[in-house]
């Protein structure tokens, strides 16, 4: 134990100054959580600032859509991803909720289009093969509208052309779709210049409306009078030059297509505007036919068969088509109790003109009715004629028949009725019928009886000839044969008559030689006839 002395020896310690502790003094240990909070806040702020736009796109089915995997692409660049796939409240469609990046949010306008890219075969083209490995995705085509939108209805098929593709769209009206489909090609002079964009049935169900897109610069060749026609299949025609086969390409034969062209005599130079409406014809021949402004409708009544005559058959005037058949009916006349076939035709007066005649627009007559009355009164009639012996097709011929019965046009009827004459074959049939009628009137039975009586008389006469004349004729022929045998024996080379004849001929030859010598001597010595032959001196 220490005593008092030890306590005094201990040195005194300095007194510590008490400094008050600051309430805001930061400890280093708090620096880490503060930095972590700052980083978290910055990341949260950045996430909020960079968060994309939320959109929804509805489809008929959810094929190819997967939440968290299916991407949205614009020009093959990822712009978003599908976050959820669900059914619509009415359970009729599938709604895909997606998020797109903020830098493309201004492209989400009213006419922006979305569709699922998957392998497809349509219109002769194959698309989406790359998705076999990478999976389906939603493609985007940005529209040109100004109004923004966030809820969209997706397309069930990819659009034929992008919104920014140069070119123009036109409208075609047709009675049927044929073999056309979305994506079917459009041809101009056998070059593929566009495609079918869409089609739909008309509300009245009597036709089809198609939308075609023609790429630039070929859209400039579509004029106001351009003609469109079905280019599907092979068009075969028989004419004076033989068989004519026309087609656009093998593709059009298989999948169909549309072709267009302007008439050769067109005067239009200004391209047609977008969405201009055109008629879609069945063939190039129908499309390029002359379209007449003046059309007169008449009826031609036939009593013979019109088998082979079809609607659209030409009305021909000596090789020039002046109209066509529009309808064929049947008619029963209660007065005569007979059937007839009225054929409704359209006549184009503009074709029945003279190009070398001035005035009245080149028409043959200022008054069409007066001209028609004059032609009918002078023997012009309609007649069915065969246009193609191979197919049996008929056409209507308007020609001059001098022996036709007198007729006139009743202009009070609607439409007026024009007279006709039977076709040549029918006339021949009528002639044969009249001939058979006359033949039936001949009394062949009485003539046969008379012929049999005459034959009996002839047979009796021949029997008497056999009994009396034939034996005498036989004796005469035997005598003639004996005379011919005697003459033949006399003419043989070793017969006495032949030898005597030869000796006589030799004597005649010597005599002729002596006479010739005497004549020569007398010619030289004519005095010998008086004095005689003088002797020659040696």
Short mmCIF file of C-alpha atoms in Angstrom, two decimals:
data_model
loop_
_atom_site.label_atom_id
_atom_site.label_comp_id
_atom_site.label_asym_id
_atom_site.label_seq_id
_atom_site.Cartn_x
_atom_site.Cartn_y
_atom_site.Cartn_z
CA UNK A 1 0.00 0.00 0.00
CA UNK A 2 1.35 3.40 -0.82
CA UNK A 3 1.67 6.17 1.65
CA UNK A 4 1.25 9.94 1.53
CA UNK A 5 4.71 10.51 0.11
CA UNK A 6 4.09 8.49 -2.95
CA UNK A 7 1.00 10.52 -3.70
CA UNK A 8 2.99 13.74 -3.61
CA UNK A 9 5.59 12.38 -6.04
CA UNK A 10 2.98 11.80 -8.83
CA UNK A 11 3.17 14.48 -11.55
CA UNK A 12 0.09 16.51 -12.20
CA UNK A 13 -1.74 15.88 -15.51
CA UNK A 14 -2.85 18.84 -17.63
CA UNK A 15 -6.46 19.62 -17.62
CA UNK A 16 -8.34 18.78 -20.90
CA UNK A 17 -10.33 21.49 -22.52
CA UNK A 18 -13.88 20.44 -23.10
CA UNK A 19 -14.97 21.32 -26.69
CA UNK A 20 -18.68 21.08 -27.42
CA UNK A 21 -19.51 18.40 -30.11
CA UNK A 22 -20.96 19.75 -33.37
CA UNK A 23 -24.38 18.41 -34.19
CA UNK A 24 -23.74 18.47 -38.05
CA UNK A 25 -20.37 16.86 -38.12
CA UNK A 26 -20.43 14.00 -40.77
CA UNK A 27 -18.81 10.75 -40.07
CA UNK A 28 -17.00 8.95 -42.88
CA UNK A 29 -19.08 5.89 -42.35
CA UNK A 30 -22.12 7.69 -43.75
CA UNK A 31 -20.41 8.60 -47.00
CA UNK A 32 -21.07 5.19 -48.63
CA UNK A 33 -24.85 5.12 -48.14
CA UNK A 34 -25.12 8.72 -49.27
CA UNK A 35 -23.26 7.95 -52.48
CA UNK A 36 -25.43 4.87 -52.98
CA UNK A 37 -28.56 6.96 -52.53
CA UNK A 38 -27.31 9.55 -54.99
CA UNK A 39 -26.51 6.87 -57.58
CA UNK A 40 -29.87 5.22 -57.05
CA UNK A 41 -31.64 8.53 -57.44
CA UNK A 42 -29.72 9.30 -60.57
CA UNK A 43 -30.53 5.89 -62.03
CA UNK A 44 -34.17 6.27 -61.09
CA UNK A 45 -34.30 9.70 -62.66
CA UNK A 46 -32.57 8.43 -65.78
CA UNK A 47 -34.95 5.48 -65.97
CA UNK A 48 -37.91 7.81 -65.69
CA UNK A 49 -36.48 10.18 -68.27
CA UNK A 50 -35.58 7.39 -70.69
CA UNK A 51 -38.72 5.38 -70.15
CA UNK A 52 -40.42 4.66 -73.49
CA UNK A 53 -44.00 5.17 -74.56
CA UNK A 54 -46.58 2.56 -73.74
CA UNK A 55 -48.74 1.42 -76.67
CA UNK A 56 -51.20 -1.36 -77.38
CA UNK A 57 -51.68 -3.21 -80.65
CA UNK A 58 -54.57 -5.62 -81.15
CA UNK A 59 -54.54 -8.61 -83.50
CA UNK A 60 -57.01 -11.35 -84.39
CA UNK A 61 -54.71 -14.03 -83.00
CA UNK A 62 -51.66 -14.14 -80.77
CA UNK A 63 -49.61 -16.29 -83.16
CA UNK A 64 -45.92 -15.37 -82.87
CA UNK A 65 -46.41 -13.03 -79.87
CA UNK A 66 -44.50 -13.68 -76.62
CA UNK A 67 -44.25 -11.33 -73.67
CA UNK A 68 -40.68 -10.21 -73.03
CA UNK A 69 -39.38 -11.76 -76.26
CA UNK A 70 -41.26 -10.37 -79.26
CA UNK A 71 -39.61 -7.17 -80.44
CA UNK A 72 -40.86 -4.19 -82.37
CA UNK A 73 -38.71 -3.16 -85.35
CA UNK A 74 -38.59 -0.19 -87.65
CA UNK A 75 -36.46 -0.73 -90.76
CA UNK A 76 -34.92 -3.76 -89.02
CA UNK A 77 -33.89 -1.65 -85.96
CA UNK A 78 -35.22 -2.60 -82.50
CA UNK A 79 -37.47 0.14 -81.15
CA UNK A 80 -39.34 -1.71 -78.44
CA UNK A 81 -40.50 -4.97 -76.94
CA UNK A 82 -43.80 -6.62 -76.09
CA UNK A 83 -44.35 -6.54 -72.31
CA UNK A 84 -47.62 -8.43 -72.06
CA UNK A 85 -50.06 -10.35 -74.24
CA UNK A 86 -53.68 -10.59 -73.15
CA UNK A 87 -57.20 -10.99 -74.45
CA UNK A 88 -59.40 -8.00 -75.15
CA UNK A 89 -62.34 -7.41 -72.78
CA UNK A 90 -64.76 -8.94 -75.31
CA UNK A 91 -62.33 -11.87 -75.85
CA UNK A 92 -62.50 -11.46 -79.62
CA UNK A 93 -58.99 -10.12 -80.17
CA UNK A 94 -55.52 -10.36 -78.69
CA UNK A 95 -53.95 -7.20 -77.24
CA UNK A 96 -50.19 -6.82 -77.10
CA UNK A 97 -48.95 -4.16 -74.67
CA UNK A 98 -45.53 -2.91 -75.72
CA UNK A 99 -43.01 -0.26 -74.84
CA UNK A 100 -41.21 1.69 -77.53
CA UNK A 101 -38.17 3.92 -77.14
CA UNK A 102 -38.77 7.58 -76.49
CA UNK A 103 -36.86 8.74 -79.58
CA UNK A 104 -39.50 7.18 -81.87
CA UNK A 105 -42.51 8.27 -79.86
CA UNK A 106 -43.15 11.14 -82.25
CA UNK A 107 -43.59 8.57 -85.06
CA UNK A 108 -46.63 6.98 -83.42
CA UNK A 109 -49.27 8.79 -85.47
CA UNK A 110 -52.80 7.94 -86.52
CA UNK A 111 -51.94 6.01 -89.72
CA UNK A 112 -48.90 4.12 -88.42
CA UNK A 113 -49.24 0.42 -89.24
CA UNK A 114 -48.21 -2.68 -87.27
CA UNK A 115 -48.15 -6.32 -88.39
CA UNK A 116 -46.55 -9.57 -87.22
CA UNK A 117 -43.74 -10.77 -89.47
CA UNK A 118 -43.85 -14.54 -89.95
CA UNK A 119 -43.20 -16.83 -92.93
CA UNK A 120 -45.81 -16.13 -95.63
CA UNK A 121 -46.52 -17.02 -99.26
CA UNK A 122 -48.81 -14.52 -100.95
CA UNK A 123 -49.15 -13.14 -104.47
CA UNK A 124 -46.27 -15.21 -105.75
CA UNK A 125 -43.84 -13.81 -103.16
CA UNK A 126 -42.30 -15.45 -100.08
CA UNK A 127 -41.55 -13.30 -97.03
CA UNK A 128 -40.50 -13.70 -93.42
CA UNK A 129 -38.17 -16.66 -93.91
CA UNK A 130 -35.67 -15.11 -91.47
CA UNK A 131 -38.14 -15.53 -88.63
CA UNK A 132 -37.77 -19.32 -88.85
CA UNK A 133 -34.58 -18.95 -86.77
CA UNK A 134 -34.97 -15.61 -84.98
CA UNK A 135 -38.67 -15.83 -84.19
CA UNK A 136 -41.54 -13.56 -85.14
CA UNK A 137 -41.50 -9.84 -84.52
CA UNK A 138 -43.79 -6.84 -85.02
CA UNK A 139 -42.83 -4.62 -87.93
CA UNK A 140 -43.75 -0.94 -88.04
CA UNK A 141 -44.54 1.33 -90.97
CA UNK A 142 -44.65 5.01 -89.99
CA UNK A 143 -47.54 7.02 -91.37
CA UNK A 144 -47.73 10.62 -92.45
CA UNK A 145 -50.61 11.86 -90.27
CA UNK A 146 -50.14 14.68 -87.73
CA UNK A 147 -52.36 13.31 -84.96
CA UNK A 148 -50.56 11.10 -82.42
CA UNK A 149 -51.99 7.77 -81.27
CA UNK A 150 -51.22 5.06 -78.72
CA UNK A 151 -53.86 2.37 -79.39
CA UNK A 152 -53.56 0.61 -82.73
CA UNK A 153 -55.23 -2.19 -84.68
CA UNK A 154 -52.63 -4.42 -86.29
CA UNK A 155 -52.74 -5.68 -89.87
CA UNK A 156 -53.28 -9.36 -90.45
CA UNK A 157 -51.03 -9.31 -93.55
CA UNK A 158 -48.03 -7.14 -94.39
CA UNK A 159 -48.79 -4.05 -96.50
CA UNK A 160 -47.81 -4.36 -100.13
CA UNK A 161 -45.79 -1.17 -100.13
CA UNK A 162 -44.34 1.11 -97.50
CA UNK A 163 -45.81 4.53 -96.84
CA UNK A 164 -42.67 6.28 -98.01
CA UNK A 165 -42.38 4.34 -101.31
CA UNK A 166 -42.60 6.71 -104.29
CA UNK A 167 -45.50 6.08 -106.62
CA UNK A 168 -49.28 6.42 -106.80
CA UNK A 169 -52.30 4.33 -106.01
CA UNK A 170 -55.22 3.91 -108.43
CA UNK A 171 -58.70 2.38 -108.17
CA UNK A 172 -59.94 -0.36 -110.53
CA UNK A 173 -63.54 -1.52 -110.95
CA UNK A 174 -64.21 -5.05 -112.18
CA UNK A 175 -67.07 -7.52 -112.37
CA UNK A 176 -64.89 -10.26 -110.86
CA UNK A 177 -61.57 -10.78 -109.13
CA UNK A 178 -60.37 -13.61 -111.36
CA UNK A 179 -57.05 -15.05 -110.22
CA UNK A 180 -55.84 -11.79 -108.67
CA UNK A 181 -54.67 -11.51 -105.07
CA UNK A 182 -52.96 -8.98 -102.85
CA UNK A 183 -49.41 -8.66 -104.18
CA UNK A 184 -50.26 -9.78 -107.72
CA UNK A 185 -48.03 -7.93 -110.20
CA UNK A 186 -48.94 -4.97 -112.40
CA UNK A 187 -47.30 -4.93 -115.84
CA UNK A 188 -46.51 -2.16 -118.31
CA UNK A 189 -45.15 -3.41 -121.63
CA UNK A 190 -44.32 -6.70 -119.88
CA UNK A 191 -42.29 -4.93 -117.18
CA UNK A 192 -43.38 -5.39 -113.56
CA UNK A 193 -44.08 -1.87 -112.33
CA UNK A 194 -46.43 -2.34 -109.37
CA UNK A 195 -48.72 -4.66 -107.45
CA UNK A 196 -52.26 -5.15 -106.18
CA UNK A 197 -52.55 -3.38 -102.81
CA UNK A 198 -56.04 -4.48 -101.73
CA UNK A 199 -59.48 -5.50 -102.93
CA UNK A 200 -62.99 -5.65 -101.57
CA UNK A 201 -66.45 -6.66 -102.70
CA UNK A 202 -68.78 -3.78 -103.56
CA UNK A 203 -71.65 -3.16 -101.12
CA UNK A 204 -74.24 -4.17 -103.74
CA UNK A 205 -72.34 -7.40 -104.51
CA UNK A 206 -72.24 -6.67 -108.25
CA UNK A 207 -68.54 -5.99 -108.60
CA UNK A 208 -65.11 -5.76 -107.01
CA UNK A 209 -63.03 -2.69 -106.24
CA UNK A 210 -59.25 -3.08 -106.37
CA UNK A 211 -56.45 -0.77 -105.31
CA UNK A 212 -53.26 -0.96 -107.38
CA UNK A 213 -49.98 0.76 -106.61
CA UNK A 214 -47.71 1.75 -109.51
CA UNK A 215 -44.14 2.51 -108.56
CA UNK A 216 -42.39 5.69 -109.62
CA UNK A 217 -41.40 6.61 -112.30
CA UNK A 218 -43.79 4.24 -114.10
CA UNK A 219 -46.83 5.91 -112.53
CA UNK A 220 -46.30 8.79 -114.97
CA UNK A 221 -47.42 6.48 -117.81
CA UNK A 222 -50.90 6.15 -116.32
CA UNK A 223 -52.97 8.77 -118.20
CA UNK A 224 -56.65 9.65 -118.07
CA UNK A 225 -57.45 7.32 -121.00
CA UNK A 226 -55.18 4.44 -119.92
CA UNK A 227 -56.77 0.98 -120.13
CA UNK A 228 -56.28 -1.77 -117.52
CA UNK A 229 -57.03 -5.44 -118.18
CA UNK A 230 -56.57 -8.90 -116.65
CA UNK A 231 -53.18 -10.27 -117.70
CA UNK A 232 -53.86 -13.72 -116.27
CA UNK A 233 -53.51 -16.86 -118.38
CA UNK A 234 -52.92 -17.07 -122.12
CA UNK A 235 -54.99 -15.16 -124.68
CA UNK A 236 -55.41 -17.08 -127.97
CA UNK A 237 -57.02 -15.57 -131.07
CA UNK A 238 -57.65 -16.76 -134.61
CA UNK A 239 -57.40 -14.16 -137.35
CA UNK A 240 -56.45 -13.89 -141.02
CA UNK A 241 -52.76 -14.29 -140.13
CA UNK A 242 -53.31 -17.54 -138.23
CA UNK A 243 -53.12 -18.35 -134.52
CA UNK A 244 -52.13 -15.48 -132.24
CA UNK A 245 -51.01 -16.19 -128.67
CA UNK A 246 -50.49 -13.36 -126.20
CA UNK A 247 -49.38 -13.40 -122.55
CA UNK A 248 -47.48 -11.12 -120.19
CA UNK A 249 -45.15 -13.55 -118.43
CA UNK A 250 -45.01 -16.99 -116.88
CA UNK A 251 -45.66 -15.36 -113.48
CA UNK A 252 -48.91 -13.84 -114.71
CA UNK A 253 -50.00 -17.21 -116.11
CA UNK A 254 -49.50 -18.87 -112.72
CA UNK A 255 -50.58 -16.22 -110.19
CA UNK A 256 -52.42 -13.69 -112.34
CA UNK A 257 -51.75 -10.01 -112.84
CA UNK A 258 -52.93 -6.72 -114.28
CA UNK A 259 -51.52 -4.88 -117.29
CA UNK A 260 -52.12 -1.34 -118.50
CA UNK A 261 -51.43 0.65 -121.64
CA UNK A 262 -52.68 3.79 -123.36
CA UNK A 263 -54.19 3.68 -126.88
CA UNK A 264 -51.79 4.34 -129.72
CA UNK A 265 -53.72 7.42 -130.86
CA UNK A 266 -53.99 8.97 -127.39
CA UNK A 267 -53.57 12.72 -127.01
CA UNK A 268 -53.34 12.70 -123.22
CA UNK A 269 -49.95 13.79 -121.86
CA UNK A 270 -50.82 14.65 -118.25
CA UNK A 271 -50.50 11.75 -115.76
CA UNK A 272 -53.65 10.72 -113.97
CA UNK A 273 -54.06 11.81 -110.37
CA UNK A 274 -53.82 9.48 -107.40
CA UNK A 275 -56.89 7.30 -106.74
CA UNK A 276 -58.21 7.91 -110.26
CA UNK A 277 -60.86 5.32 -111.09
CA UNK A 278 -60.42 3.01 -114.11
CA UNK A 279 -62.35 0.08 -115.56
CA UNK A 280 -60.64 -3.33 -115.39
CA UNK A 281 -61.38 -5.24 -118.61
CA UNK A 282 -61.31 -8.99 -119.12
CA UNK A 283 -58.71 -8.95 -121.92
CA UNK A 284 -56.50 -6.61 -123.89
CA UNK A 285 -58.83 -6.86 -126.88
CA UNK A 286 -61.76 -5.57 -124.81
CA UNK A 287 -59.64 -2.86 -123.22
CA UNK A 288 -58.20 -1.48 -126.46
CA UNK A 289 -61.50 -1.44 -128.35
CA UNK A 290 -62.70 1.92 -129.53
CA UNK A 291 -64.97 3.48 -126.95
CA UNK A 292 -67.79 5.27 -128.76
CA UNK A 293 -69.63 8.24 -127.34
CA UNK A 294 -72.83 7.78 -129.39
CA UNK A 295 -74.67 4.46 -129.03
CA UNK A 296 -77.98 3.54 -130.71
CA UNK A 297 -79.87 0.49 -129.45
CA UNK A 298 -82.02 -1.68 -131.75
CA UNK A 299 -83.67 -5.11 -131.80
CA UNK A 300 -83.27 -7.64 -134.60
CA UNK A 301 -85.87 -10.44 -134.60
CA UNK A 302 -84.80 -13.87 -135.90
CA UNK A 303 -87.00 -16.89 -136.58
CA UNK A 304 -84.14 -19.35 -137.10
CA UNK A 305 -81.74 -20.74 -134.52
CA UNK A 306 -79.15 -18.40 -133.01
CA UNK A 307 -77.01 -21.20 -131.59
CA UNK A 308 -73.40 -19.96 -131.62
CA UNK A 309 -74.35 -16.29 -131.18
CA UNK A 310 -73.17 -14.88 -127.84
CA UNK A 311 -73.42 -11.58 -126.03
CA UNK A 312 -70.55 -9.42 -127.24
CA UNK A 313 -70.54 -10.86 -130.77
CA UNK A 314 -69.71 -8.16 -133.36
CA UNK A 315 -72.13 -6.50 -135.75
CA UNK A 316 -70.24 -6.40 -139.03
CA UNK A 317 -70.71 -4.25 -142.12
CA UNK A 318 -68.57 -5.73 -144.89
CA UNK A 319 -65.64 -6.33 -142.57
CA UNK A 320 -66.05 -3.21 -140.41
CA UNK A 321 -67.37 -3.69 -136.86
CA UNK A 322 -70.14 -1.15 -136.31
CA UNK A 323 -71.69 -2.58 -133.15
CA UNK A 324 -72.08 -5.57 -130.87
CA UNK A 325 -74.71 -7.89 -129.42
CA UNK A 326 -75.88 -6.86 -125.94
CA UNK A 327 -78.67 -9.34 -125.13
CA UNK A 328 -80.52 -12.37 -126.54
CA UNK A 329 -84.13 -13.17 -125.61
CA UNK A 330 -87.07 -15.34 -126.68
CA UNK A 331 -90.49 -14.08 -127.74
CA UNK A 332 -93.86 -15.79 -128.26
CA UNK A 333 -96.32 -14.09 -130.62
CA UNK A 334 -99.83 -14.87 -129.40
CA UNK A 335 -101.31 -13.84 -132.73
CA UNK A 336 -99.25 -16.14 -134.96
CA UNK A 337 -98.53 -18.56 -132.09
CA UNK A 338 -94.89 -18.72 -133.11
CA UNK A 339 -91.60 -18.27 -131.28
CA UNK A 340 -88.88 -15.84 -132.34
CA UNK A 341 -85.48 -14.76 -131.00
CA UNK A 342 -85.10 -10.98 -130.47
CA UNK A 343 -81.43 -9.98 -130.39
CA UNK A 344 -80.65 -6.62 -128.82
CA UNK A 345 -77.74 -4.82 -130.50
CA UNK A 346 -75.89 -1.57 -130.02
CA UNK A 347 -74.87 0.35 -133.14
CA UNK A 348 -72.12 2.97 -133.07
CA UNK A 349 -73.01 5.66 -135.62
CA UNK A 350 -69.58 7.25 -135.32
CA UNK A 351 -68.09 4.21 -137.03
CA UNK A 352 -70.71 4.30 -139.76
CA UNK A 353 -69.24 7.49 -141.20
CA UNK A 354 -67.12 8.75 -144.05
CA UNK A 355 -63.73 10.08 -143.01
CA UNK A 356 -63.41 11.91 -146.33
CA UNK A 357 -66.74 13.69 -146.04
CA UNK A 358 -66.73 17.13 -144.45
CA UNK A 359 -69.56 18.62 -142.49
CA UNK A 360 -71.94 17.06 -139.98
CA UNK A 361 -68.99 15.50 -138.24
CA UNK A 362 -68.31 13.22 -141.18
CA UNK A 363 -71.64 11.40 -140.78
CA UNK A 364 -73.10 9.79 -143.88
CA UNK A 365 -76.38 11.61 -143.32
CA UNK A 366 -77.47 14.49 -141.15
CA UNK A 367 -80.62 12.63 -140.08
CA UNK A 368 -79.77 9.09 -138.77
CA UNK A 369 -83.40 7.95 -138.92
CA UNK A 370 -83.77 9.03 -142.52
CA UNK A 371 -80.58 7.16 -143.39
CA UNK A 372 -81.78 4.00 -141.60
CA UNK A 373 -85.14 4.15 -143.41
CA UNK A 374 -83.36 4.57 -146.73
CA UNK A 375 -81.04 1.58 -146.12
CA UNK A 376 -83.87 -0.73 -145.02
CA UNK A 377 -86.10 0.33 -147.91
CA UNK A 378 -83.32 -0.50 -150.37
CA UNK A 379 -82.64 -4.01 -149.14
CA UNK A 380 -80.21 -3.71 -146.24
CA UNK A 381 -80.88 -6.45 -143.69
CA UNK A 382 -79.29 -8.25 -140.77
CA UNK A 383 -78.20 -11.87 -141.19
CA UNK A 384 -76.56 -14.48 -138.98
CA UNK A 385 -73.23 -15.65 -140.37
CA UNK A 386 -70.53 -18.03 -139.24
CA UNK A 387 -67.49 -16.23 -137.88
CA UNK A 388 -65.28 -19.23 -137.09
CA UNK A 389 -65.95 -22.69 -138.58
CA UNK A 390 -63.82 -24.33 -135.88
CA UNK A 391 -65.72 -22.95 -132.91
CA UNK A 392 -69.11 -22.45 -134.55
CA UNK A 393 -69.36 -18.85 -133.36
CA UNK A 394 -71.77 -16.56 -135.18
CA UNK A 395 -71.86 -12.82 -135.78
CA UNK A 396 -74.42 -10.38 -137.15
CA UNK A 397 -73.84 -9.10 -140.68
CA UNK A 398 -75.49 -5.92 -141.96
CA UNK A 399 -75.46 -6.12 -145.75
CA UNK A 400 -77.41 -5.56 -148.97
CA UNK A 401 -79.91 -8.23 -150.08
CA UNK A 402 -81.61 -7.18 -153.34
CA UNK A 403 -84.19 -9.98 -153.20
CA UNK A 404 -85.28 -9.27 -149.62
CA UNK A 405 -88.93 -8.61 -148.91
CA UNK A 406 -90.02 -5.04 -148.43
CA UNK A 407 -89.80 -3.87 -144.83
CA UNK A 408 -89.77 -0.72 -142.74
CA UNK A 409 -88.70 0.39 -139.26
CA UNK A 410 -91.28 1.03 -136.56
CA UNK A 411 -89.77 3.94 -134.64
CA UNK A 412 -92.59 3.86 -132.07
CA UNK A 413 -91.16 0.69 -130.51
CA UNK A 414 -88.50 0.93 -127.82
CA UNK A 415 -86.00 -0.03 -128.97
CA UNK A 416 -86.85 0.08 -132.72
CA UNK A 417 -86.91 -3.25 -134.54
CA UNK A 418 -84.75 -3.78 -137.64
CA UNK A 419 -85.58 -6.47 -140.25
CA UNK A 420 -83.51 -9.61 -140.80
CA UNK A 421 -83.18 -12.35 -143.40
CA UNK A 422 -82.58 -16.06 -142.73
CA UNK A 423 -79.00 -17.22 -142.81
CA UNK A 424 -77.72 -18.98 -145.95
CA UNK A 425 -77.91 -22.41 -144.38
CA UNK A 426 -81.48 -21.79 -143.31
CA UNK A 427 -82.39 -20.62 -146.83
CA UNK A 428 -80.88 -23.80 -148.24
CA UNK A 429 -82.86 -25.84 -145.73
CA UNK A 430 -86.07 -24.05 -146.74
CA UNK A 431 -85.30 -24.70 -150.42
CA UNK A 432 -84.73 -28.39 -149.69
CA UNK A 433 -88.00 -28.48 -147.77
CA UNK A 434 -89.88 -26.95 -150.71
CA UNK A 435 -88.22 -29.41 -153.09
CA UNK A 436 -89.23 -32.32 -150.88
CA UNK A 437 -92.78 -31.00 -150.83
CA UNK A 438 -92.87 -30.94 -154.62
CA UNK A 439 -91.36 -34.41 -154.78
CA UNK A 440 -94.02 -35.69 -152.43
CA UNK A 441 -96.66 -34.38 -154.84
CA UNK A 442 -95.33 -36.51 -157.73
CA UNK A 443 -97.44 -39.78 -158.26
CA UNK A 444 -94.54 -42.17 -157.98
CA UNK A 445 -96.90 -45.17 -157.53
CA UNK A 446 -98.73 -44.55 -160.82
CA UNK A 447 -95.45 -43.95 -162.59
CA UNK A 448 -94.18 -47.23 -161.17
CA UNK A 449 -97.24 -49.09 -162.45
CA UNK A 450 -96.79 -47.60 -165.92
CA UNK A 451 -93.11 -48.48 -165.81
CA UNK A 452 -93.92 -52.07 -164.91
CA UNK A 453 -96.39 -52.31 -167.82
CA UNK A 454 -93.78 -50.87 -170.18
CA UNK A 455 -91.27 -53.37 -168.91
CA UNK A 456 -93.67 -56.24 -169.62
CA UNK A 457 -94.17 -54.99 -173.21
CA UNK A 458 -90.41 -54.66 -173.65
CA UNK A 459 -89.81 -58.16 -172.36
CA UNK A 460 -92.43 -59.56 -174.81
CA UNK A 461 -90.79 -57.76 -177.69
CA UNK A 462 -87.38 -59.05 -176.69
CA UNK A 463 -88.76 -62.62 -176.59
CA UNK A 464 -89.97 -62.32 -180.19
CA UNK A 465 -86.62 -60.86 -181.20
CA UNK A 466 -84.84 -63.84 -179.64
CA UNK A 467 -87.02 -66.29 -181.58
CA UNK A 468 -86.93 -64.69 -185.07
CA UNK A 469 -84.11 -62.24 -185.45
CA UNK A 470 -81.37 -63.89 -183.45
CA UNK A 471 -81.10 -67.11 -185.61
CA UNK A 472 -80.89 -65.09 -188.84
CA UNK A 473 -78.35 -62.76 -187.35
CA UNK A 474 -76.32 -65.84 -186.33
CA UNK A 475 -76.26 -67.17 -189.90
CA UNK A 476 -75.21 -63.78 -191.22
CA UNK A 477 -72.37 -63.60 -188.76
CA UNK A 478 -71.18 -67.11 -189.77
CA UNK A 479 -71.12 -66.09 -193.45
CA UNK A 480 -69.21 -62.93 -192.64
CA UNK A 481 -66.69 -64.97 -190.67
CA UNK A 482 -66.16 -67.31 -193.68
CA UNK A 483 -65.57 -64.33 -196.01
CA UNK A 484 -63.05 -62.86 -193.60
CA UNK A 485 -61.22 -66.22 -193.38
CA UNK A 486 -61.02 -66.41 -197.22
CA UNK A 487 -59.66 -62.89 -197.45
CA UNK A 488 -57.11 -63.66 -194.77
CA UNK A 489 -55.91 -66.79 -196.67
CA UNK A 490 -55.60 -64.77 -199.88
CA UNK A 491 -53.37 -62.24 -198.19
CA UNK A 492 -50.90 -64.83 -196.86
CA UNK A 493 -47.28 -64.45 -198.31
CA UNK A 494 -47.25 -67.93 -199.92
CA UNK A 495 -50.66 -67.68 -201.59
CA UNK A 496 -50.94 -67.71 -205.43
CA UNK A 497 -52.73 -64.37 -205.35
CA UNK A 498 -49.85 -62.82 -203.44
CA UNK A 499 -47.21 -64.24 -205.94
CA UNK A 500 -49.20 -63.15 -209.01
CA UNK A 501 -49.52 -59.72 -207.55
CA UNK A 502 -45.75 -59.47 -207.02
CA UNK A 503 -45.01 -60.50 -210.67
CA UNK A 504 -47.51 -57.99 -211.98
CA UNK A 505 -45.89 -55.31 -209.86
CA UNK A 506 -42.44 -56.11 -211.34
CA UNK A 507 -43.82 -55.91 -214.88
CA UNK A 508 -45.43 -52.59 -214.11
CA UNK A 509 -42.12 -51.34 -212.74
CA UNK A 510 -40.26 -52.30 -216.00
CA UNK A 511 -42.95 -50.68 -218.08
CA UNK A 512 -42.75 -47.49 -216.09
CA UNK A 513 -38.94 -47.44 -216.55
CA UNK A 514 -39.27 -47.83 -220.34
CA UNK A 515 -41.81 -45.03 -220.49
CA UNK A 516 -39.52 -42.80 -218.48
CA UNK A 517 -36.60 -43.46 -220.91
CA UNK A 518 -38.85 -42.74 -223.94
CA UNK A 519 -39.98 -39.49 -222.43
CA UNK A 520 -36.40 -38.40 -221.78
CA UNK A 521 -35.40 -39.21 -225.41
CA UNK A 522 -38.35 -37.35 -226.89
CA UNK A 523 -37.52 -34.38 -224.75
CA UNK A 524 -34.03 -34.31 -226.26
CA UNK A 525 -35.05 -35.31 -229.86
CA UNK A 526 -38.59 -34.14 -230.52
CA UNK A 527 -38.05 -34.59 -234.32
CA UNK A 528 -37.98 -38.33 -233.73
CA UNK A 529 -41.79 -38.30 -233.70
CA UNK A 530 -41.63 -37.41 -237.47
CA UNK A 531 -38.37 -38.79 -238.76
CA UNK A 532 -38.00 -41.67 -236.42
CA UNK A 533 -35.02 -42.59 -234.42
CA UNK A 534 -31.79 -41.77 -236.21
CA UNK A 535 -29.02 -44.23 -236.19
CA UNK A 536 -25.89 -43.23 -234.46
CA UNK A 537 -22.73 -43.21 -236.54
CA UNK A 538 -19.76 -45.00 -235.25
#
